[in-house]
mmCIF file of C-alpha atoms and ligand atoms in Angstrom:
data_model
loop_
_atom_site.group_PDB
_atom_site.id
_atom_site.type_symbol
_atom_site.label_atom_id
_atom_site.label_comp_id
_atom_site.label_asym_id
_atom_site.label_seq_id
_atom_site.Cartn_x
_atom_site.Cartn_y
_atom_site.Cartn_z
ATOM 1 C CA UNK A 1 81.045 204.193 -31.343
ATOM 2 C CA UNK A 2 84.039 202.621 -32.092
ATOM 3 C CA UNK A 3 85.119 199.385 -30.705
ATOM 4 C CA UNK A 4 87.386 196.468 -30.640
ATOM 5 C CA UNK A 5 86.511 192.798 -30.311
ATOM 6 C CA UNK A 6 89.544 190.441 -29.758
ATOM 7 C CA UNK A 7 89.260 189.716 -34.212
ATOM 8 C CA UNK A 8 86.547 192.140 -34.919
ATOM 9 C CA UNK A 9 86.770 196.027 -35.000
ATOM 10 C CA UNK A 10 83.271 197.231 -34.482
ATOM 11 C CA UNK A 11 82.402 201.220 -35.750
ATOM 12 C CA UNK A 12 79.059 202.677 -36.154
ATOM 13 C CA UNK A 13 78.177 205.915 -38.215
ATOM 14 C CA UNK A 14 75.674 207.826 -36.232
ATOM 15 C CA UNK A 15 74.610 210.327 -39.306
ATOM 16 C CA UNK A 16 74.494 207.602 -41.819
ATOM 17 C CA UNK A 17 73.213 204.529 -39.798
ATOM 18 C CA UNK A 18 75.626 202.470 -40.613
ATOM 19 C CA UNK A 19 77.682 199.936 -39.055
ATOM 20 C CA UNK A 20 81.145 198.823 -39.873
ATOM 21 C CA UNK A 21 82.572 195.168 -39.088
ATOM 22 C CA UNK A 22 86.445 194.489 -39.831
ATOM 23 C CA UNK A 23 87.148 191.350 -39.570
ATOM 24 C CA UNK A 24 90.798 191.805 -38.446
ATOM 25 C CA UNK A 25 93.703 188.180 -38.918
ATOM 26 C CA UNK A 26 94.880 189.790 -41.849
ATOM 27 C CA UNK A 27 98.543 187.997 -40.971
ATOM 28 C CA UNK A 28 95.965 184.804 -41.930
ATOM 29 C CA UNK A 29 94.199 186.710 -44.342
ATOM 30 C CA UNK A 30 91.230 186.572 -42.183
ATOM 31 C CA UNK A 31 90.541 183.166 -42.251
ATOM 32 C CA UNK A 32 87.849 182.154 -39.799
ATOM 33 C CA UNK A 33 88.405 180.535 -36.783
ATOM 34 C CA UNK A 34 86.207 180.039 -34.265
ATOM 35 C CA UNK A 35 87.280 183.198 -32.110
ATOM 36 C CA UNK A 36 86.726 185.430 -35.458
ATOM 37 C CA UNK A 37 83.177 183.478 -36.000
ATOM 38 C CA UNK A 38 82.114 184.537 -32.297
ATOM 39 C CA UNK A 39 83.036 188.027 -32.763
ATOM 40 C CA UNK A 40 81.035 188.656 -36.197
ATOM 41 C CA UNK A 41 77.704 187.301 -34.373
ATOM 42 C CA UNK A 42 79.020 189.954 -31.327
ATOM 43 C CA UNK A 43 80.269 192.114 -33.160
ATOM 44 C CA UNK A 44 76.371 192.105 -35.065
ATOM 45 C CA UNK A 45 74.690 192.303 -31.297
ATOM 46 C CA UNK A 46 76.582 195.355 -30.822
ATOM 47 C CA UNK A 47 75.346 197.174 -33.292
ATOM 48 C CA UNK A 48 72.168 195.759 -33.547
ATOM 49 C CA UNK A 49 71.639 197.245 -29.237
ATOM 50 C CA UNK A 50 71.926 200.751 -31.062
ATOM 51 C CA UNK A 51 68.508 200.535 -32.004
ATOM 52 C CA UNK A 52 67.365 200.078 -28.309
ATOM 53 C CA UNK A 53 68.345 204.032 -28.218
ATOM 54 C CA UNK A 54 65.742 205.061 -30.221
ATOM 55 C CA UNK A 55 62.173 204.013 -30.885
ATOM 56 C CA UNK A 56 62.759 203.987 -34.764
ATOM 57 C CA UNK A 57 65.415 202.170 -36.408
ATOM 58 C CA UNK A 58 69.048 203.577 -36.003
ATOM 59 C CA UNK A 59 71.198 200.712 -37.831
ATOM 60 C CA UNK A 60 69.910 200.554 -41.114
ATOM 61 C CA UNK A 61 73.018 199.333 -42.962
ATOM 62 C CA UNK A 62 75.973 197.132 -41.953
ATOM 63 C CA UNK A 63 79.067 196.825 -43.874
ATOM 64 C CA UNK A 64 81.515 193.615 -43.793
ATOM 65 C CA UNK A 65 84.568 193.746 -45.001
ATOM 66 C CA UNK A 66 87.967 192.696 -44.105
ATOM 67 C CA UNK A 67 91.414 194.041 -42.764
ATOM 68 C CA UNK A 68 94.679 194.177 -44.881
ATOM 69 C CA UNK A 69 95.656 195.103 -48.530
ATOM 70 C CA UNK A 70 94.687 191.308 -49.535
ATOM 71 C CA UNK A 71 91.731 189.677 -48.745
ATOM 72 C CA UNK A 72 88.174 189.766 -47.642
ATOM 73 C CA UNK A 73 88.449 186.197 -45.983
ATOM 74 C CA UNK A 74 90.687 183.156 -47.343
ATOM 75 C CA UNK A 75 88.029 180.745 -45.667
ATOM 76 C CA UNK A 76 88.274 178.656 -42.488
ATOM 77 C CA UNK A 77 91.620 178.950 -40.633
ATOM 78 C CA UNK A 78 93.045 175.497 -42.185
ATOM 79 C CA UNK A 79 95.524 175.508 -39.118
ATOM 80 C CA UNK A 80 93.260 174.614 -36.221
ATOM 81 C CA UNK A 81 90.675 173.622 -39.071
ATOM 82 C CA UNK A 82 87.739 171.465 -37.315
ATOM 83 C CA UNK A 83 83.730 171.504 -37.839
ATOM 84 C CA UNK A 84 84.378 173.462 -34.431
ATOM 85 C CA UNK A 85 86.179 175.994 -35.871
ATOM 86 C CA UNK A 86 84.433 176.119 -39.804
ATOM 87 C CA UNK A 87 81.053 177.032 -38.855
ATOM 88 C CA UNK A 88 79.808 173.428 -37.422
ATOM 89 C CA UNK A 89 79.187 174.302 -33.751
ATOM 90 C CA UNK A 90 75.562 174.246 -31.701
ATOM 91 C CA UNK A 91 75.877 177.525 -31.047
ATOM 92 C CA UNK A 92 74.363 179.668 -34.293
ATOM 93 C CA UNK A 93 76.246 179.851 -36.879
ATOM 94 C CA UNK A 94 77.482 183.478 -38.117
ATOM 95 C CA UNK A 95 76.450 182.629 -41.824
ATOM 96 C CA UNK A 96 72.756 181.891 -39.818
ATOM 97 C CA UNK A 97 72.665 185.263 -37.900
ATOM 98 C CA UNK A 98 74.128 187.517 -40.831
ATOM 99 C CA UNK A 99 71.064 186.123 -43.217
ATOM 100 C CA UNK A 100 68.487 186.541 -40.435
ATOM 101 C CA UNK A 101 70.141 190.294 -39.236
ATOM 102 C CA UNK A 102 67.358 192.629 -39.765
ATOM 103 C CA UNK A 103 69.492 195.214 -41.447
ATOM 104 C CA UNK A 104 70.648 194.185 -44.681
ATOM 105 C CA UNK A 105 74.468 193.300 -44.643
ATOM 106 C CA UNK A 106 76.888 194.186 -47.645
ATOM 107 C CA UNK A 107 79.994 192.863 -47.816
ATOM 108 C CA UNK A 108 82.620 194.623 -49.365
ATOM 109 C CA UNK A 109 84.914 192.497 -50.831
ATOM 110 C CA UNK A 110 89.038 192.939 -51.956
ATOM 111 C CA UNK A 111 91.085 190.503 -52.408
ATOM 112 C CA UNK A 112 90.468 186.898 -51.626
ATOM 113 C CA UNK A 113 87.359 185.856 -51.014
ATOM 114 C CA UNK A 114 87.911 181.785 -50.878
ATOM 115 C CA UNK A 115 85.874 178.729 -49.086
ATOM 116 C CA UNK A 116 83.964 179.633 -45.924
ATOM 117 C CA UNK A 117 84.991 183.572 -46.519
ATOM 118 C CA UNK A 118 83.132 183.003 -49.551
ATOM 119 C CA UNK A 119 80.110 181.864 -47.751
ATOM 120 C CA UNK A 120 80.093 183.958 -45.427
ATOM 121 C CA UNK A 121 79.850 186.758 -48.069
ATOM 122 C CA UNK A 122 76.767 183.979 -49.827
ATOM 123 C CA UNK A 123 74.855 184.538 -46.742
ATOM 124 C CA UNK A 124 75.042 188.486 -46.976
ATOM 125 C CA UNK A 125 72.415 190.563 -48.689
ATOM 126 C CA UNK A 126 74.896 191.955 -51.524
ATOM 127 C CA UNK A 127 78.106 191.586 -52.368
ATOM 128 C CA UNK A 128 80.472 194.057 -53.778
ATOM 129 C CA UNK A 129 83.784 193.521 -55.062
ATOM 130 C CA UNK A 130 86.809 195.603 -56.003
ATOM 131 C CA UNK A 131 88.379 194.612 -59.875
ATOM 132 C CA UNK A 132 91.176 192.731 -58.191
ATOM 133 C CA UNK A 133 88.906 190.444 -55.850
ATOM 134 C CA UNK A 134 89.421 186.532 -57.175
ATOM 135 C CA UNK A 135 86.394 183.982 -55.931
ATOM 136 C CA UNK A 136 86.495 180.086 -55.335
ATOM 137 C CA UNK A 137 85.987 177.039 -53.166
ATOM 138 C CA UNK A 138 89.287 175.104 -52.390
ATOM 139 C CA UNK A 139 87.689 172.859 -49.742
ATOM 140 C CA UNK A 140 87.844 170.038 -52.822
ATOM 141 C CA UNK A 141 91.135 169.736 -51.911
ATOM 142 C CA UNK A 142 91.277 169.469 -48.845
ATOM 143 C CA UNK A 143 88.826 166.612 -49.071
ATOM 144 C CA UNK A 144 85.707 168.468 -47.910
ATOM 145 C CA UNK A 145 83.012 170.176 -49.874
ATOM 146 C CA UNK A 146 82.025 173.687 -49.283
ATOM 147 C CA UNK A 147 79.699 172.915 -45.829
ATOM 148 C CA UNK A 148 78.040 176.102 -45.359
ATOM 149 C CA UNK A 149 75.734 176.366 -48.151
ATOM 150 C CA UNK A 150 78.247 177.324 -51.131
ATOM 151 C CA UNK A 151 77.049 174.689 -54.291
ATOM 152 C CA UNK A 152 73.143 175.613 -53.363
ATOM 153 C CA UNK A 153 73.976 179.682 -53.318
ATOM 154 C CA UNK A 154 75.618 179.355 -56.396
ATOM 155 C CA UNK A 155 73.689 176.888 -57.995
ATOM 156 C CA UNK A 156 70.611 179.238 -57.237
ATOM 157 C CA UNK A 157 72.600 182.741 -58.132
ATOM 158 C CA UNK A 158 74.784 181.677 -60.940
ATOM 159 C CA UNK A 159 73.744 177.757 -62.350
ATOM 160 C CA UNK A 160 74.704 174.186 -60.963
ATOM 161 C CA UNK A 161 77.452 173.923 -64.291
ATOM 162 C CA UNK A 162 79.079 177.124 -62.431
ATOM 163 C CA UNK A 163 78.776 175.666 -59.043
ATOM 164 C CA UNK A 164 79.846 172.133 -59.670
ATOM 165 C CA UNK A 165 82.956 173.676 -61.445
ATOM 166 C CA UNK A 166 84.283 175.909 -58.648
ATOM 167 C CA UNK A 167 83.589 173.574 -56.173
ATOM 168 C CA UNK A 168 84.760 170.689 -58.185
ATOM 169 C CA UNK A 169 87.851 172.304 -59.769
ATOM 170 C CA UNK A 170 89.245 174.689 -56.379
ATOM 171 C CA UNK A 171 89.758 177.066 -59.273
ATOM 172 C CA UNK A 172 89.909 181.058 -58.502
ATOM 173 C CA UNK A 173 87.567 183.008 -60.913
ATOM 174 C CA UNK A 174 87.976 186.437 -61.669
ATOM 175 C CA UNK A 175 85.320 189.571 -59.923
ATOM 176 C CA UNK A 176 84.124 189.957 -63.712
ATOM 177 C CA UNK A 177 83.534 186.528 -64.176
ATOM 178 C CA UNK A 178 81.710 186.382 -60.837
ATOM 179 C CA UNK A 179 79.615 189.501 -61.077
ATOM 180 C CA UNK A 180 78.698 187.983 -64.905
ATOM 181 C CA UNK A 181 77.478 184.893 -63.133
ATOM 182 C CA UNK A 182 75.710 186.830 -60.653
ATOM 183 C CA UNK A 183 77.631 185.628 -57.677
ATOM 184 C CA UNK A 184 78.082 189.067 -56.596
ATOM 185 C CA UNK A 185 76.066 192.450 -57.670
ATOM 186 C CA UNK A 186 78.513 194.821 -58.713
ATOM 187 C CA UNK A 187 82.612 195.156 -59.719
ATOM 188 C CA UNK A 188 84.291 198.321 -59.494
ATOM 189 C CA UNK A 189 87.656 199.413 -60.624
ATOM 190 C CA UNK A 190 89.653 199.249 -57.680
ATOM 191 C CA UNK A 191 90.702 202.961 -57.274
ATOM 192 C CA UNK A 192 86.853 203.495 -57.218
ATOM 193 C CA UNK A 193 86.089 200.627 -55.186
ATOM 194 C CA UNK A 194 85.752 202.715 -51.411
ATOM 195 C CA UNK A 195 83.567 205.613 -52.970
ATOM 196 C CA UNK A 196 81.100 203.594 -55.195
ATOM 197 C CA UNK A 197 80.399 200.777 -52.032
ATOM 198 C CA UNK A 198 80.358 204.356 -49.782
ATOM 199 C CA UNK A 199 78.013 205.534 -52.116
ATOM 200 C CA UNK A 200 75.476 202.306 -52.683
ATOM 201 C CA UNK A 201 75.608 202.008 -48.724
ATOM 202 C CA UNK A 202 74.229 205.662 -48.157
ATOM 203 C CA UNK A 203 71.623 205.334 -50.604
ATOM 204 C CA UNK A 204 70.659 201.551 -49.046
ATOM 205 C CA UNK A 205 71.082 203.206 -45.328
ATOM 206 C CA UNK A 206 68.711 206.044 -46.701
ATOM 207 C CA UNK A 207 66.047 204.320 -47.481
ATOM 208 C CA UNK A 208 62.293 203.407 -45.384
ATOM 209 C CA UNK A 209 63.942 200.682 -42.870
ATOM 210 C CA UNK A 210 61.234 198.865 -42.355
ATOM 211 C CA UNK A 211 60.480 198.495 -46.095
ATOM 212 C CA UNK A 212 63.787 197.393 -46.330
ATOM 213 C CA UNK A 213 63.701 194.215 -43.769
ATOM 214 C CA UNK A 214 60.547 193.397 -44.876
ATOM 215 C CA UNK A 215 62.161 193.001 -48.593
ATOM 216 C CA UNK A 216 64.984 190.973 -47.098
ATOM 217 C CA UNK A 217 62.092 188.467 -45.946
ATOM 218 C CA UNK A 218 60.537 188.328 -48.569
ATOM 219 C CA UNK A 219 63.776 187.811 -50.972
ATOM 220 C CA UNK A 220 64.244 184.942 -48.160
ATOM 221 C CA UNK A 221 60.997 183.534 -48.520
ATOM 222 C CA UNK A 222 61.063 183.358 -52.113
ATOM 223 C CA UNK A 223 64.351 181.189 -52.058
ATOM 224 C CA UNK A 224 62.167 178.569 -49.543
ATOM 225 C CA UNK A 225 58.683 178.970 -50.882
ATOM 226 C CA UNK A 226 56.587 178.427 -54.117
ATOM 227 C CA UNK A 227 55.274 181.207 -55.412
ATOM 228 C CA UNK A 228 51.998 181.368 -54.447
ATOM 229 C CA UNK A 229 52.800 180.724 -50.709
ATOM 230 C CA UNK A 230 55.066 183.781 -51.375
ATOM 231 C CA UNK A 231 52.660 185.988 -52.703
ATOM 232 C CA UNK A 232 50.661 185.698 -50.121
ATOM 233 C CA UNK A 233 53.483 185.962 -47.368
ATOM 234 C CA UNK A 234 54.337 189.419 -48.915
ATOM 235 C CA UNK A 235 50.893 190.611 -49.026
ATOM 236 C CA UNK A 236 50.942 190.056 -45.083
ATOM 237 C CA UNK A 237 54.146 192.187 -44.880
ATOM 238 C CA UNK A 238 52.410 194.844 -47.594
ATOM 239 C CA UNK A 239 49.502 195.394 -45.339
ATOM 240 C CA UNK A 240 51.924 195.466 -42.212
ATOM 241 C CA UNK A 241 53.862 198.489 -43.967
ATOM 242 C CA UNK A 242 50.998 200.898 -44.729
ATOM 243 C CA UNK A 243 50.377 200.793 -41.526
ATOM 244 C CA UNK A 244 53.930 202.536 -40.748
ATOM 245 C CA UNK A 245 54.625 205.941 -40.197
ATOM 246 C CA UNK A 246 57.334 205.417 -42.917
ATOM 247 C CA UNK A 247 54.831 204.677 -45.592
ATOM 248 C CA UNK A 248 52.400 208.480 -44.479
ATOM 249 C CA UNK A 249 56.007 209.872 -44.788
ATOM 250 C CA UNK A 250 56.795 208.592 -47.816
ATOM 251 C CA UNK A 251 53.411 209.243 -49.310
ATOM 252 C CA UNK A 252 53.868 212.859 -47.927
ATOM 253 C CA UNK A 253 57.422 213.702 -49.249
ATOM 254 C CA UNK A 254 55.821 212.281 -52.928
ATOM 255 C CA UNK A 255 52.926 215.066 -52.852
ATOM 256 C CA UNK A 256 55.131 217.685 -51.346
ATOM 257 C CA UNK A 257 58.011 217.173 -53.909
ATOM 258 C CA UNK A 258 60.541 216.753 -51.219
ATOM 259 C CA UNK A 259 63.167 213.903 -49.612
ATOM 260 C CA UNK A 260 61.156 211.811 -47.414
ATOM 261 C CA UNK A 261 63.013 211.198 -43.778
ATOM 262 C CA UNK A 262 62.153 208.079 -42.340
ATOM 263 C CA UNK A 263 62.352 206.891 -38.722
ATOM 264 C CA UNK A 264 61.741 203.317 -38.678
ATOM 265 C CA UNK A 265 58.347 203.914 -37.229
HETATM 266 N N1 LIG B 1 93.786 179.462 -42.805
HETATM 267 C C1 LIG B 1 94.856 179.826 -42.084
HETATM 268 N N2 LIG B 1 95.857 180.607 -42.549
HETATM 269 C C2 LIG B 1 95.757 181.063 -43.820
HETATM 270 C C3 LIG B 1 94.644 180.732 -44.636
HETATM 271 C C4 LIG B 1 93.632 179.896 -44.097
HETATM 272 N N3 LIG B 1 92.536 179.562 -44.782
HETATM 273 N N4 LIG B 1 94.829 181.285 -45.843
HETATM 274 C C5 LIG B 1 95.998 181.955 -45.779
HETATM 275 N N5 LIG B 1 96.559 181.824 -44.563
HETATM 276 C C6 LIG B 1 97.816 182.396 -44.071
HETATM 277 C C7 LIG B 1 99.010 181.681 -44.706
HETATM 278 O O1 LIG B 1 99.304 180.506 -43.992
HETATM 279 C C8 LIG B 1 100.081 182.742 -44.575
HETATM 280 O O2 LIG B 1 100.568 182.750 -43.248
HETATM 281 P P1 LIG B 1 102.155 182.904 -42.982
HETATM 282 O O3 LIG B 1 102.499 184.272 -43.525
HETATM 283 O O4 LIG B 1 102.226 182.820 -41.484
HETATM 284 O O5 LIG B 1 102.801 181.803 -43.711
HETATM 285 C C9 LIG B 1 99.304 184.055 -44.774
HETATM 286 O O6 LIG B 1 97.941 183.734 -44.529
HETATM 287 C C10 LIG B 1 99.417 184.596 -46.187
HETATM 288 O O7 LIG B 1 99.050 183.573 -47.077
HETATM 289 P P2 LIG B 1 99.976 183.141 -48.319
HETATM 290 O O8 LIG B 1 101.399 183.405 -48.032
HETATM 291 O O9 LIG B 1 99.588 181.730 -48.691
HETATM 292 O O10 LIG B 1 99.461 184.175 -49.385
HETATM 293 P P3 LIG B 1 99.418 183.955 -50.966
HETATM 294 O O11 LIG B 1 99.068 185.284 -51.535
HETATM 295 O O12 LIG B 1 100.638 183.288 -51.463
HETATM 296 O O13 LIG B 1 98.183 182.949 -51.216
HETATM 297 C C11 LIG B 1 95.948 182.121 -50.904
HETATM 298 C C12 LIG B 1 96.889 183.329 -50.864
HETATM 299 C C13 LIG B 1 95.792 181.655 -52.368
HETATM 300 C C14 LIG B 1 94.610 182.617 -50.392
HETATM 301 C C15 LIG B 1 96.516 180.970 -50.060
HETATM 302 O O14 LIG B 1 96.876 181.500 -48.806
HETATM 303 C C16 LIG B 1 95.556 179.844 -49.822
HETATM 304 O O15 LIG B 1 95.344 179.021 -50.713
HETATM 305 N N6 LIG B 1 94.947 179.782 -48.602
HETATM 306 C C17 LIG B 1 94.105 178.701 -48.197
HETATM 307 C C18 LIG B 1 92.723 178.816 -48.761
HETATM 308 C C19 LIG B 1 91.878 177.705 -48.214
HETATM 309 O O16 LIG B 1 92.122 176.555 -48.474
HETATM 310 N N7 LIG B 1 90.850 178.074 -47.400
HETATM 311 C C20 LIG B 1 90.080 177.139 -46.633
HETATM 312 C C21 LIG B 1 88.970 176.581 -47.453
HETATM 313 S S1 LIG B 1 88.081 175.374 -46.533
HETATM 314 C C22 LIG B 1 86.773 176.220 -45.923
HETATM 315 O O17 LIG B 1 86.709 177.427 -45.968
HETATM 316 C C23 LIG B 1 85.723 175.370 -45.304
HETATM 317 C C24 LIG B 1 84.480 176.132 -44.906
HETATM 318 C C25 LIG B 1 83.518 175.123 -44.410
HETATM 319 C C26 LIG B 1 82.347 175.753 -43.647
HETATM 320 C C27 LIG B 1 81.571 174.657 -42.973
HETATM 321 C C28 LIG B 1 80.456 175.173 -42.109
HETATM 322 C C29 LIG B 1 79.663 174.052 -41.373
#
């Protein structure tokens, strides 16, 4: 399956299970406006109907990256730059669909990765970066703060110090700096960068799917919740799982010595 939104190119890997989403201005280094922000939650829907083929789970991985030699997404389009157009629409925001996408979504990230492009990447379940990738919110100034959720990510993932000072400063930090932080999970040398995020993806795509959305609520959950309301939230999911065929296959592979195959069942 391989098709083409009007700012979205949309490819799925049958063997794998994994999607692909390009998010293709790279004359405007991807910057989102609102036509690019429809066709990420579309471009999503589309990939998320290929489980309707089967009655396990066929996507179990998405990838979101973006076109071009220089960035992943320079924020919103600062041209035709509105709440419309940065995220602040009734319809559902793509930041809200990515984070509640039952598949876990990586973004891969090279180049820029600025403002609302950096959010975007906040509200995915990992982020990987290439050496060269530089980080930062310049919505300071342009007046604005970072609307979608960028100080409370960061003060959560990194510290409020780090997120008052890129979003107070506009200042670019480096993908060390920003993996040492723990903005994003891993930095790779950039002539390693496609196999290594090829690599994590198979293993992520590989593993029990429903195991796998159930951690991504619960990793949700503990962000909103106290502990103890959590602890009991992921017991519910626990008791849900061993009741999957996933979990007798799992067990199974473990006594047999062998790869366990899992369905999504
Ligand atoms: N919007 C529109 N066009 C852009 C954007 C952008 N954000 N960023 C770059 N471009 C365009 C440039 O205009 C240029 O176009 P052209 O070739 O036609 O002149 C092309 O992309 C290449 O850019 P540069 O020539 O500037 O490339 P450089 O390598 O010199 O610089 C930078 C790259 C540093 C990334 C620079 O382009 C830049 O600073 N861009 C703007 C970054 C920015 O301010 N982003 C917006 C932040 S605000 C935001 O994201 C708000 C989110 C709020 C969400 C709220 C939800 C409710």
């Amino acid at each position: 399956m391989d098709e083409s939104l009007e700012t979205v190119l949309v490819a799925f890997d049958e063997d794998r299970g994994v999607g692909t989403l390009t998010m293709h201005r790279p004359d405007a280094l991807n910057a989102l406006n609102a036509q690019l922000r429809a066709d990420i939650v579309a471009g999503l829907e589309l990939l998320e109907e290929r489980n309707e083929e089967t009655d396990g789970v066929a996507l179990r991985a998405v990838v979101l990256e973006g076109a071009g030699e220089k960035a992943f997404c320079a924020g919103a389009d600062v041209g035709g730059f509105s709440d419309e157009s940065a995220g602040g629409s009734s319809a559902r925001s793509h930041y809200d669909v990515i984070r509640e996408f039952p598949a876990p979504v990586v973004a891969k990230i090279d180049g820029y990765c600025l403002g609302g492009g950096l959010e975007t990447a906040l509200a995915c379940d990992f982020r990987l970066a290439s050496e060269g990738s530089t980080f930062g919110f310049p919505e300071v100034s342009l007046g604005i703060l970072p609307g979608a959720g960028g100080v409370q990510y960061v003060s959560k993932l990194a510290s409020p110090a780090v997120a008052k000072e890129l979003a107070m400063t506009g200042d670019h930090i480096s993908a060390t700096r920003a993996d040492e932080e723990g903005i994003i999970n891993h930095v790779y040398a950039d002539d390693e960068f496609d196999d290594a995020v090829d690599e994590f993806v198979t293993d992520l795509a590989g593993q029990a799917p429903l195991a796998v959305q159930a951690i991504k609520q619960s990793a949700d959950m503990a962000v909103h919740s106290g502990l103890e309301e959590g602890i009991a939230y992921d017991y519910q999911l626990f008791k849900r799982l061993l009741e999957t065929e996933d979990h007798a296959e799992g067990a199974a592979a473990f006594a047999e010595d062998r790869e366990p195959e899992f369905d999504g069942k």
